[in-house]
Structures are given as structure tokens and as C-alpha cells.
Coordinates of C-alpha atoms in Angstrom, one line a residue:
X1 CA 120.9 137.2 147.3
X2 CA 123.5 134.5 147.4
X3 CA 122.1 133.1 150.6
X4 CA 118.6 132.8 149.0
X5 CA 120.1 131.0 146.0
X6 CA 121.9 128.6 148.3
X7 CA 118.7 127.9 150.2
X8 CA 116.8 127.1 146.9
X9 CA 119.6 124.8 145.8
X10 CA 119.4 122.9 149.1
X11 CA 115.6 122.5 148.8
X12 CA 116.0 121.3 145.2
X13 CA 118.5 118.7 146.2
X14 CA 116.2 117.5 148.9
X15 CA 113.4 117.0 146.4
X16 CA 115.6 115.1 143.9
X17 CA 116.0 111.3 144.6
X18 CA 119.5 110.1 144.9
X19 CA 120.9 107.0 143.1
X20 CA 120.5 105.1 146.4
X21 CA 116.8 106.1 146.5
X22 CA 116.3 104.8 142.9
X23 CA 118.0 101.5 143.8
X24 CA 115.8 101.1 146.9
X25 CA 112.7 101.7 144.9
X26 CA 113.7 99.1 142.3
X27 CA 114.3 96.5 145.0
X28 CA 111.1 97.3 146.9
X29 CA 107.7 95.7 146.0
X30 CA 105.1 98.2 147.1
X31 CA 101.7 96.4 147.7
X32 CA 99.2 97.1 145.0
X33 CA 96.5 97.8 147.7
X34 CA 98.5 100.7 149.1
X35 CA 98.9 102.2 145.6
X36 CA 95.1 102.0 145.1
X37 CA 94.4 103.5 148.6
X38 CA 96.6 106.5 147.7
X39 CA 94.8 107.0 144.4
X40 CA 91.5 106.8 146.1
X41 CA 92.2 109.5 148.6
X42 CA 91.0 112.9 147.2
X43 CA 93.4 115.9 147.3
X44 CA 92.3 119.0 149.3
X45 CA 90.4 121.5 147.2
X46 CA 92.8 124.3 148.1
X47 CA 95.8 122.2 147.2
X48 CA 98.5 124.2 145.3
X49 CA 101.8 123.2 143.9
X50 CA 104.6 124.6 141.9
X51 CA 105.0 121.4 140.0
X52 CA 103.6 121.1 136.5
X53 CA 100.9 118.4 135.9
X54 CA 102.4 115.2 134.6
X55 CA 101.9 114.5 130.9
X56 CA 100.8 111.1 129.8
X57 CA 103.8 109.0 128.9
X58 CA 104.2 108.5 125.2
X59 CA 105.5 105.2 123.9
X60 CA 109.1 105.3 122.7
X61 CA 110.8 102.7 120.6
X62 CA 114.1 103.7 122.2
X63 CA 112.8 103.0 125.7
X64 CA 115.3 100.9 127.6
X65 CA 114.7 97.5 129.1
X66 CA 115.0 99.0 132.6
X67 CA 112.2 101.4 131.8
X68 CA 110.2 98.5 130.4
X69 CA 110.7 96.6 133.7
X70 CA 109.4 99.6 135.6
X71 CA 106.3 99.6 133.4
X72 CA 105.8 95.9 133.9
X73 CA 106.1 96.3 137.7
X74 CA 103.7 99.3 137.7
X75 CA 101.1 97.1 135.8
X76 CA 101.6 93.8 137.6
X77 CA 103.1 94.6 141.0
X78 CA 106.1 92.3 140.3
X79 CA 109.3 92.3 138.3
X80 CA 109.4 90.4 135.1
X81 CA 111.6 87.3 134.8
X82 CA 114.6 87.2 132.6
X83 CA 112.8 85.3 129.9
X84 CA 109.9 87.7 130.1
X85 CA 112.3 90.6 129.6
X86 CA 113.7 88.9 126.5
X87 CA 110.1 88.5 125.2
X88 CA 109.2 92.1 125.9
X89 CA 112.4 93.4 124.3
X90 CA 112.1 91.3 121.2
X91 CA 108.4 92.1 120.6
X92 CA 109.0 95.8 121.2
X93 CA 111.7 95.9 118.6
X94 CA 109.6 94.3 115.8
X95 CA 106.0 95.3 116.4
X96 CA 106.2 98.9 115.2
X97 CA 107.6 97.7 111.9
X98 CA 104.8 95.2 111.3
X99 CA 101.9 97.5 112.2
X100 CA 99.5 98.7 109.4
X101 CA 100.2 102.2 108.3
X102 CA 98.2 105.1 106.7
X103 CA 98.6 106.0 103.1
X104 CA 99.6 109.5 102.2
X105 CA 97.2 111.6 100.1
X106 CA 99.8 111.6 97.3
X107 CA 100.0 107.9 97.3
X108 CA 96.2 107.6 97.0
X109 CA 96.5 109.6 93.8
X110 CA 99.6 107.9 92.5
X111 CA 99.3 105.9 89.3
X112 CA 101.4 102.9 88.5
X113 CA 104.5 104.0 86.6
X114 CA 104.8 103.1 82.9
X115 CA 108.3 102.0 83.5
X116 CA 107.4 99.8 86.4
X117 CA 108.5 96.3 87.0
X118 CA 105.1 95.1 85.9
X119 CA 104.9 97.1 82.7
X120 CA 105.0 95.0 79.5
X121 CA 105.3 97.9 77.1
X122 CA 106.4 101.5 77.6
X123 CA 106.7 104.5 75.3
X124 CA 110.5 104.8 75.6
X125 CA 111.5 101.3 76.3
X126 CA 115.0 99.9 76.0
X127 CA 115.6 97.0 73.6
X128 CA 113.6 93.9 74.4
X129 CA 116.7 91.9 75.2
X130 CA 118.0 94.5 77.6
X131 CA 115.0 95.6 79.7
X132 CA 114.3 92.2 81.2
X133 CA 117.9 92.1 82.5
X134 CA 117.6 95.5 84.1
X135 CA 114.3 94.6 85.9
X136 CA 115.6 91.2 86.9
X137 CA 118.7 93.0 88.4
X138 CA 116.4 95.3 90.3
X139 CA 114.7 92.3 92.0
X140 CA 118.1 90.7 92.7
X141 CA 119.5 93.8 94.3
X142 CA 116.6 93.8 96.8
X143 CA 117.0 90.1 97.6
X144 CA 114.6 88.4 95.3
X145 CA 116.2 85.8 92.9
X146 CA 114.7 84.2 89.9
X147 CA 116.4 81.0 90.6
X148 CA 116.9 78.5 93.4
X149 CA 118.9 78.9 96.6
X150 CA 122.3 77.1 96.7
X151 CA 120.9 74.4 99.0
X152 CA 117.5 74.5 97.3
X153 CA 114.2 74.1 99.1
X154 CA 113.7 71.6 101.9
X155 CA 113.2 67.9 101.4
X156 CA 109.7 68.2 102.7
X157 CA 108.8 70.8 100.2
X158 CA 110.3 68.8 97.3
X159 CA 108.2 65.8 98.5
X160 CA 105.1 68.0 98.6
X161 CA 105.7 69.1 95.0
X162 CA 106.1 65.5 93.9
X163 CA 103.0 64.5 95.7
X164 CA 101.1 67.2 93.9
X165 CA 102.5 66.1 90.6
X166 CA 101.5 62.5 91.2
X167 CA 98.0 63.3 92.4
X168 CA 95.3 62.3 89.9
X169 CA 93.3 65.2 88.6
X170 CA 90.0 64.9 86.6
X171 CA 90.2 66.9 83.4
X172 CA 87.4 69.4 82.8
X173 CA 84.6 68.1 80.6
X174 CA 83.0 69.7 77.5
X175 CA 85.6 72.4 77.2
X176 CA 88.1 73.6 74.6
X177 CA 90.5 71.1 76.1
X178 CA 88.5 68.1 75.0
X179 CA 90.7 65.7 73.0
X180 CA 88.9 66.4 69.7
X181 CA 89.2 70.2 70.2
X182 CA 92.6 70.7 71.9
X183 CA 94.8 71.1 68.8
X184 CA 92.3 73.4 67.1
X185 CA 92.2 75.5 70.3
X186 CA 96.0 75.9 70.4
X187 CA 95.9 77.0 66.7
X188 CA 93.0 79.4 67.5
X189 CA 94.9 81.3 70.3
X190 CA 98.3 81.1 68.6
X191 CA 99.7 84.7 68.3
X192 CA 96.7 86.3 69.9
X193 CA 96.9 88.9 72.6
X194 CA 96.8 88.5 76.4
X195 CA 93.1 89.3 76.7
X196 CA 92.1 86.6 74.2
X197 CA 94.4 83.9 75.8
X198 CA 92.9 84.7 79.2
X199 CA 89.4 84.4 77.8
X200 CA 89.8 81.1 76.0
X201 CA 92.1 79.0 78.2
X202 CA 93.1 80.7 81.5
X203 CA 90.2 79.4 83.4
X204 CA 91.0 75.9 82.2
X205 CA 94.6 76.1 83.4
X206 CA 93.6 77.5 86.8
X207 CA 90.0 76.6 87.6
X208 CA 88.6 79.5 89.6
X209 CA 88.2 78.7 93.3
X210 CA 85.1 80.8 93.8
X211 CA 83.3 79.1 90.9
X212 CA 84.3 75.7 92.2
X213 CA 83.0 76.7 95.6
X214 CA 79.6 77.6 94.1
X215 CA 79.5 74.2 92.4
X216 CA 79.9 72.3 95.6
X217 CA 83.6 72.6 96.8
X218 CA 82.6 74.0 100.1
X219 CA 86.2 73.9 101.5
X220 CA 87.1 76.6 99.0
X221 CA 84.6 79.1 100.3
X222 CA 87.3 80.6 102.5
X223 CA 89.2 81.7 99.5
X224 CA 89.1 85.1 97.7
X225 CA 90.1 85.6 94.0
X226 CA 91.3 88.8 92.3
X227 CA 91.6 89.4 88.6
X228 CA 93.9 92.1 87.4
X229 CA 93.5 93.9 90.8
X230 CA 96.2 96.2 92.2
X231 CA 97.5 95.0 95.6
X232 CA 96.8 98.5 96.9
X233 CA 97.0 97.4 100.6
X234 CA 100.3 95.5 100.3
X235 CA 103.5 97.1 101.6
X236 CA 105.9 97.2 98.5
X237 CA 109.1 95.2 98.1
X238 CA 110.5 97.3 95.3
X239 CA 108.8 99.5 92.8
X240 CA 105.0 99.5 92.6
X241 CA 102.7 97.0 94.1
X242 CA 101.8 93.9 92.2
X243 CA 98.8 93.6 89.9
X244 CA 98.6 89.9 88.9
X245 CA 96.2 88.7 86.2
X246 CA 94.9 86.2 88.8
X247 CA 95.5 86.1 92.6
X248 CA 94.2 83.7 95.3
X249 CA 94.3 84.3 99.0
X250 CA 92.0 84.1 102.1
X251 CA 88.8 85.9 102.8
X252 CA 88.4 87.7 106.1
X253 CA 85.8 85.0 107.0
X254 CA 88.5 82.4 106.8
X255 CA 89.6 83.4 110.3
X256 CA 87.6 83.3 113.5
X257 CA 86.7 86.4 115.5
X258 CA 89.6 86.1 117.9
X259 CA 92.1 85.7 115.1
X260 CA 90.7 88.7 113.3
X261 CA 90.9 90.7 116.6
X262 CA 94.6 89.8 116.9
X263 CA 95.3 90.6 113.3
X264 CA 93.5 93.9 113.2
X265 CA 96.4 96.1 114.3
X266 CA 98.4 94.7 111.4
X267 CA 95.5 95.0 108.9
X268 CA 94.5 98.6 109.8
X269 CA 92.0 100.3 107.6
X270 CA 91.6 98.2 104.4
X271 CA 90.3 101.2 102.4
X272 CA 93.2 103.6 103.1
X273 CA 96.1 101.7 104.6
X274 CA 99.1 99.5 103.9
X275 CA 99.5 96.2 105.6
X276 CA 101.7 93.1 105.8
X277 CA 98.4 91.0 106.0
X278 CA 96.0 92.4 103.4
X279 CA 96.9 92.4 99.7
X280 CA 93.6 94.0 98.7
X281 CA 90.8 95.3 100.9
X282 CA 89.2 91.8 100.9
X283 CA 92.0 89.3 100.2
X284 CA 94.5 88.4 102.9
X285 CA 97.9 86.5 102.6
X286 CA 97.7 85.4 98.9
X287 CA 99.4 82.1 98.1
X288 CA 98.9 81.8 94.4
X289 CA 99.3 84.2 91.5
X290 CA 99.1 83.8 87.7
X291 CA 100.5 86.0 85.0
X292 CA 99.6 85.7 81.3
X293 CA 101.8 87.2 78.6
X294 CA 102.0 87.0 74.9
X295 CA 104.6 88.0 72.3
X296 CA 108.4 88.2 72.3
X297 CA 109.9 87.2 75.7
X298 CA 106.4 86.7 77.0
X299 CA 107.3 84.0 79.5
X300 CA 110.3 85.9 80.9
X301 CA 108.1 88.9 81.6
X302 CA 105.4 86.7 83.2
X303 CA 108.0 84.9 85.3
X304 CA 109.5 88.2 86.5
X305 CA 106.1 89.6 87.5
X306 CA 105.3 86.4 89.4
X307 CA 108.6 86.5 91.2
X308 CA 107.7 90.1 92.3
X309 CA 104.2 89.0 93.3
X310 CA 105.3 86.1 95.3
X311 CA 108.1 88.1 97.0
X312 CA 105.7 90.7 98.3
X313 CA 103.4 87.9 99.6
X314 CA 106.3 86.0 101.2
X315 CA 107.7 89.0 103.0
X316 CA 104.3 89.5 104.5
X317 CA 104.2 85.9 105.7
X318 CA 107.7 86.2 107.2
X319 CA 106.7 89.3 109.1
X320 CA 103.7 87.6 110.6
X321 CA 105.7 84.6 111.8
X322 CA 108.5 86.8 113.0
X323 CA 106.1 88.5 115.4
X324 CA 105.7 85.2 117.3
X325 CA 109.3 84.0 116.9
X326 CA 108.5 81.3 114.4
X327 CA 110.1 82.6 111.2
X328 CA 112.6 79.8 111.1
X329 CA 109.7 77.5 110.3
X330 CA 109.4 79.2 106.9
X331 CA 113.1 78.8 106.1
X332 CA 113.5 77.2 102.6
X333 CA 109.9 75.9 102.8
X334 CA 107.7 76.4 99.7
X335 CA 104.9 78.7 100.9
X336 CA 103.3 79.9 97.7
X337 CA 103.0 79.1 94.0
X338 CA 102.9 80.9 90.7
X339 CA 101.8 80.0 87.2
X340 CA 103.2 81.8 84.1
X341 CA 101.7 81.0 80.8
X342 CA 101.4 82.3 77.2
X343 CA 99.5 81.0 74.2
X344 CA 102.0 78.1 73.9
X345 CA 103.9 77.6 77.2
X346 CA 103.1 77.1 80.9
X347 CA 105.6 77.3 83.8
X348 CA 104.7 76.5 87.4
X349 CA 106.9 77.6 90.3
X350 CA 107.1 77.1 94.1
X351 CA 108.4 80.1 96.0
X352 CA 110.2 80.2 99.3
X353 CA 112.2 82.4 101.7
X354 CA 115.6 81.9 103.1
X355 CA 115.8 83.3 106.7
X356 CA 119.1 84.5 108.1
X357 CA 118.4 86.3 111.4
X358 CA 116.6 89.5 110.5
X359 CA 117.3 89.1 106.8
X360 CA 115.2 87.3 104.3
X361 CA 115.9 86.5 100.7
X362 CA 113.5 85.0 98.2
X363 CA 113.9 82.2 95.6
X364 CA 111.8 79.9 93.5
X365 CA 111.7 76.2 92.7
X366 CA 110.6 74.7 89.3
X367 CA 107.6 72.3 89.7
X368 CA 105.5 71.4 86.8
X369 CA 101.9 71.2 85.9
X370 CA 99.4 70.4 88.6
X371 CA 96.5 71.7 90.7
X372 CA 97.4 73.0 94.1
X373 CA 94.0 73.8 95.4
X374 CA 93.4 70.6 97.4
X375 CA 96.4 69.2 99.2
X376 CA 98.2 72.4 100.0
X377 CA 95.3 74.5 101.1
X378 CA 94.7 72.9 104.5
X379 CA 98.4 72.7 105.3
X380 CA 99.0 76.4 104.6
X381 CA 95.9 77.7 106.4
X382 CA 96.7 75.6 109.5
X383 CA 100.2 77.0 109.7
X384 CA 99.0 80.6 109.3
X385 CA 96.2 80.3 111.9
X386 CA 98.6 78.7 114.4
X387 CA 100.8 81.8 114.1
X388 CA 97.8 84.2 114.4
X389 CA 96.7 82.4 117.5
X390 CA 100.0 83.2 119.2
X391 CA 99.5 87.0 118.7
X392 CA 98.5 89.0 121.8
X393 CA 94.9 90.1 122.4
X394 CA 93.3 93.5 123.1
X395 CA 96.4 95.6 122.5
X396 CA 95.7 99.3 122.2
X397 CA 97.2 99.7 118.8
X398 CA 96.7 102.6 116.5
X399 CA 97.6 102.7 112.8
X400 CA 101.1 104.0 112.2
X401 CA 101.5 107.4 110.7
X402 CA 104.9 106.6 109.2
X403 CA 105.0 107.3 105.4
X404 CA 104.8 104.7 102.7
X405 CA 108.1 102.7 102.7
X406 CA 109.7 102.2 99.3
X407 CA 112.2 99.5 100.4
X408 CA 112.4 97.2 103.4
X409 CA 115.5 98.9 104.9
X410 CA 113.6 102.2 105.0
X411 CA 110.7 100.6 106.8
X412 CA 112.5 100.4 110.2
X413 CA 111.7 104.0 111.1
X414 CA 109.8 104.5 114.4
X415 CA 106.0 104.8 114.3
X416 CA 103.6 106.8 116.4
X417 CA 101.5 103.8 117.2
X418 CA 100.1 104.9 120.5
X419 CA 101.1 101.6 122.1
X420 CA 102.5 101.6 125.7
X421 CA 105.4 99.5 126.6
X422 CA 103.6 97.9 129.5
X423 CA 101.0 96.7 127.0
X424 CA 103.8 95.5 124.6
X425 CA 105.4 93.6 127.4
X426 CA 103.0 92.4 130.1
X427 CA 100.0 91.5 127.8
X428 CA 102.3 89.8 125.4
X429 CA 103.8 87.7 128.1
X430 CA 100.3 87.0 129.4
X431 CA 99.4 85.3 126.1
X432 CA 101.9 82.6 127.0
X433 CA 104.5 83.3 124.3
X434 CA 107.6 83.4 126.5
X435 CA 108.4 79.7 125.8
X436 CA 108.2 80.0 122.1
X437 CA 110.1 83.2 121.8
X438 CA 112.9 82.6 124.3

């Protein structure tokens, strides 16, 4: 019996490759033709083996760079360069986090909390002078500040804001803002509720892009508006998703077919998924929000909601640019605007992210009264499209099954995306991104 066991042990050792065998295989380049020839030759019909059939390799986020190199060699018949390895490793680490993900059935039924960051009134509210501080602190703890960064925004962004302020704008004609009606209009809406203020003056403060497009501003046809719509597709920053009184972003048609193809893994199913790209099912990458509030502490509430709105939008933009190694371009650059107004006051803000490695914090810059729909639109869209163009094409992504994240530091969990490492590496490198991500 002992002799039989010894024989089996010897046979097992013969079948197992030694470390020297592994090193030899890694240093050898087997011609692709010979691999294909072996695959083409059929096995005998009476072939039997004690080995179990191989299971298809499942993607793992913890797969080492050595295993990634083997996958690359299997796909391409050559070993990746050092810079290609860096690109593969970097993209593999971040892509799972950025993929669209499925909503849970509980989340589909979940209603917005009455005590949410966006709630103006609640049944059991704290004193009006205390609740805003608590909600402002909630944003601050997560990295969103209702003030400016120590160094402020960039000189280029400040110049952009001044350029917008200096630009001549034609006032609307035959409206409640006519000189002979303006004072009476202010008296009419004084002390009225939010709905009345929106009805009477909101469209004059922020002329709706879609109506302007109908009236001949064809360059605005790529934009999509939302009014009091939940950003159900947006991945949250803290608390519930935003629901601005007015939001402005891009239509799907704003991007060409190839760009949409590259974005699709990060958009997912617009009707039942969460995404870093889609805020709603038909509005992508919003860059302007407006909140209207009336009553005591109205502007502070509107400002806080806008800070939350813009933080969600900015984190999405940062994730998109991080995928192609260009997140530093966004550092301290104004990349979105918000307008807060009541029946008597208007505040306009520019919002920007401060990038520090993998961390991003969010701030705002006071601007003034101006229209942003002309000068800034082309600049913002060109930058976004240039990042989308750098994404890889035809990757076999699947929507992630990971649960809804509540906070960014919980979103780093692994996802079952169905994406192989050789696709993450070799196809990404094929798109010519090594130089920009090295």
C-alpha cells in the first residue's frame, strides 16, 4: 500500500511544473500559429482523462500584474512593455469603481427622506438656526465645502468668470422685467411661496435652454433641462440624490455614436441603474443647477442644496477624467455653476474640485449675475468629449451588481463586471492611451 502511494506521489510530481518550468515559459515566446494549430487538431473520440474540464477564468480585481502580463501575452503573443503594464494596472484599479451599477429593488421603492439634506421643512425639525449648521457640517465631513479653497480657483477660471460678467446680454423684452413693471413685479412676489416665485420670475433669471433652441439658438439643441426632477441615476455623494428646481446638462445626442459606445459601460441601464455619467435617464453630466427658496434662511437652504447638487455632478466629472488619467486638468478649475434665488435675492456660484491623488474635495467661488449659456458651453463640451474619445472601445463590460453606495469610501468594493483582464489591459493599450497615463 505504501509502495502504491509512493508511485502516485512520483507521478503527481512529474505532472506539476517546477519553478524552473514556469520561468522558462515566461521567457519563451510561443508562435501564435503553433497555438492555433494545436487548437485546430480535434481530440480522439475515445479520449478520456482524469482531469476536470477547465472553468472559464473569472475576472478578479486582485489579479496580480504578473497574471495580467500572462493574459496580455496570451492575447497578443508578446509581453507588454513597462509603460503598458503601468497603464493596465492603473486602469484595472479604477474601472470597476466607475462602472454603472444596478439598483436594488429596495432602492427602487425608496422615497426621499423628510429629513434629507434637500428638505426645506420637516415634521420634527430642529430650530431654524441649528438645522442648516448640521446639514452644512454633513457636507463638510464628506469633503464638500460651502466656501473657497485656500488657494482659490485658478487664474484662468477667475478670468472666465470676469469675461462672463463683462459680456453684454440683451434683456428680455415685453416681460415682467420691463423697466416700467420691474418694481411692481418685485412687490407682487414679495413674501410669496416658492411655486409663485418660480412661475413669475425664474424663467427670466435663467432663460430655458430648450425654449431658446426652439426659437433659433440651434447650438443649444444638445442640452437637456430638468425641472424638479430627481437625479435617480446619479451615484450619491451623501444622503439622497439631488432634486434641483432646474438642471441643465447634455442630451445623449450631444455625443457621437463612438463616444456613446465608449460611455455605455459607465451609463448602464438608464431606467434601472446608477451611473457617474447619467444624472437622469435622459440628461448626462449636468453643469448648471438652480434652487429657489422663500422664507426664513431661504438663501442658505438654496445654497446648501446647490452645493450638494454641484458636488454630485463634479464627482462624476472627476471619475470620467480619472479613467483616462486627466483628472489633474480639473484641479481648481470651475466646471459648473449654480444659481440660488428667492423673491428678493440672487446668488451665482462657480464650483470646482481640488484633486489630491485619489482624493477630491469640492468648493465654490462667488461670481455674480450673468448668463453662462454661450461662452462656457463650447469649452465645457470640448473638454468632456476629448476625455470620452480616450476611453477604450468594444470592451465586454457588464453592469456591476454591487449594491448602491452610500458614501464614496464605500464604493471601492469589487464588482462582478464580467470584464477580463486581457480586455482591460491589451485593448486599453491599443487605444493609444499609454502616453497620456504613464
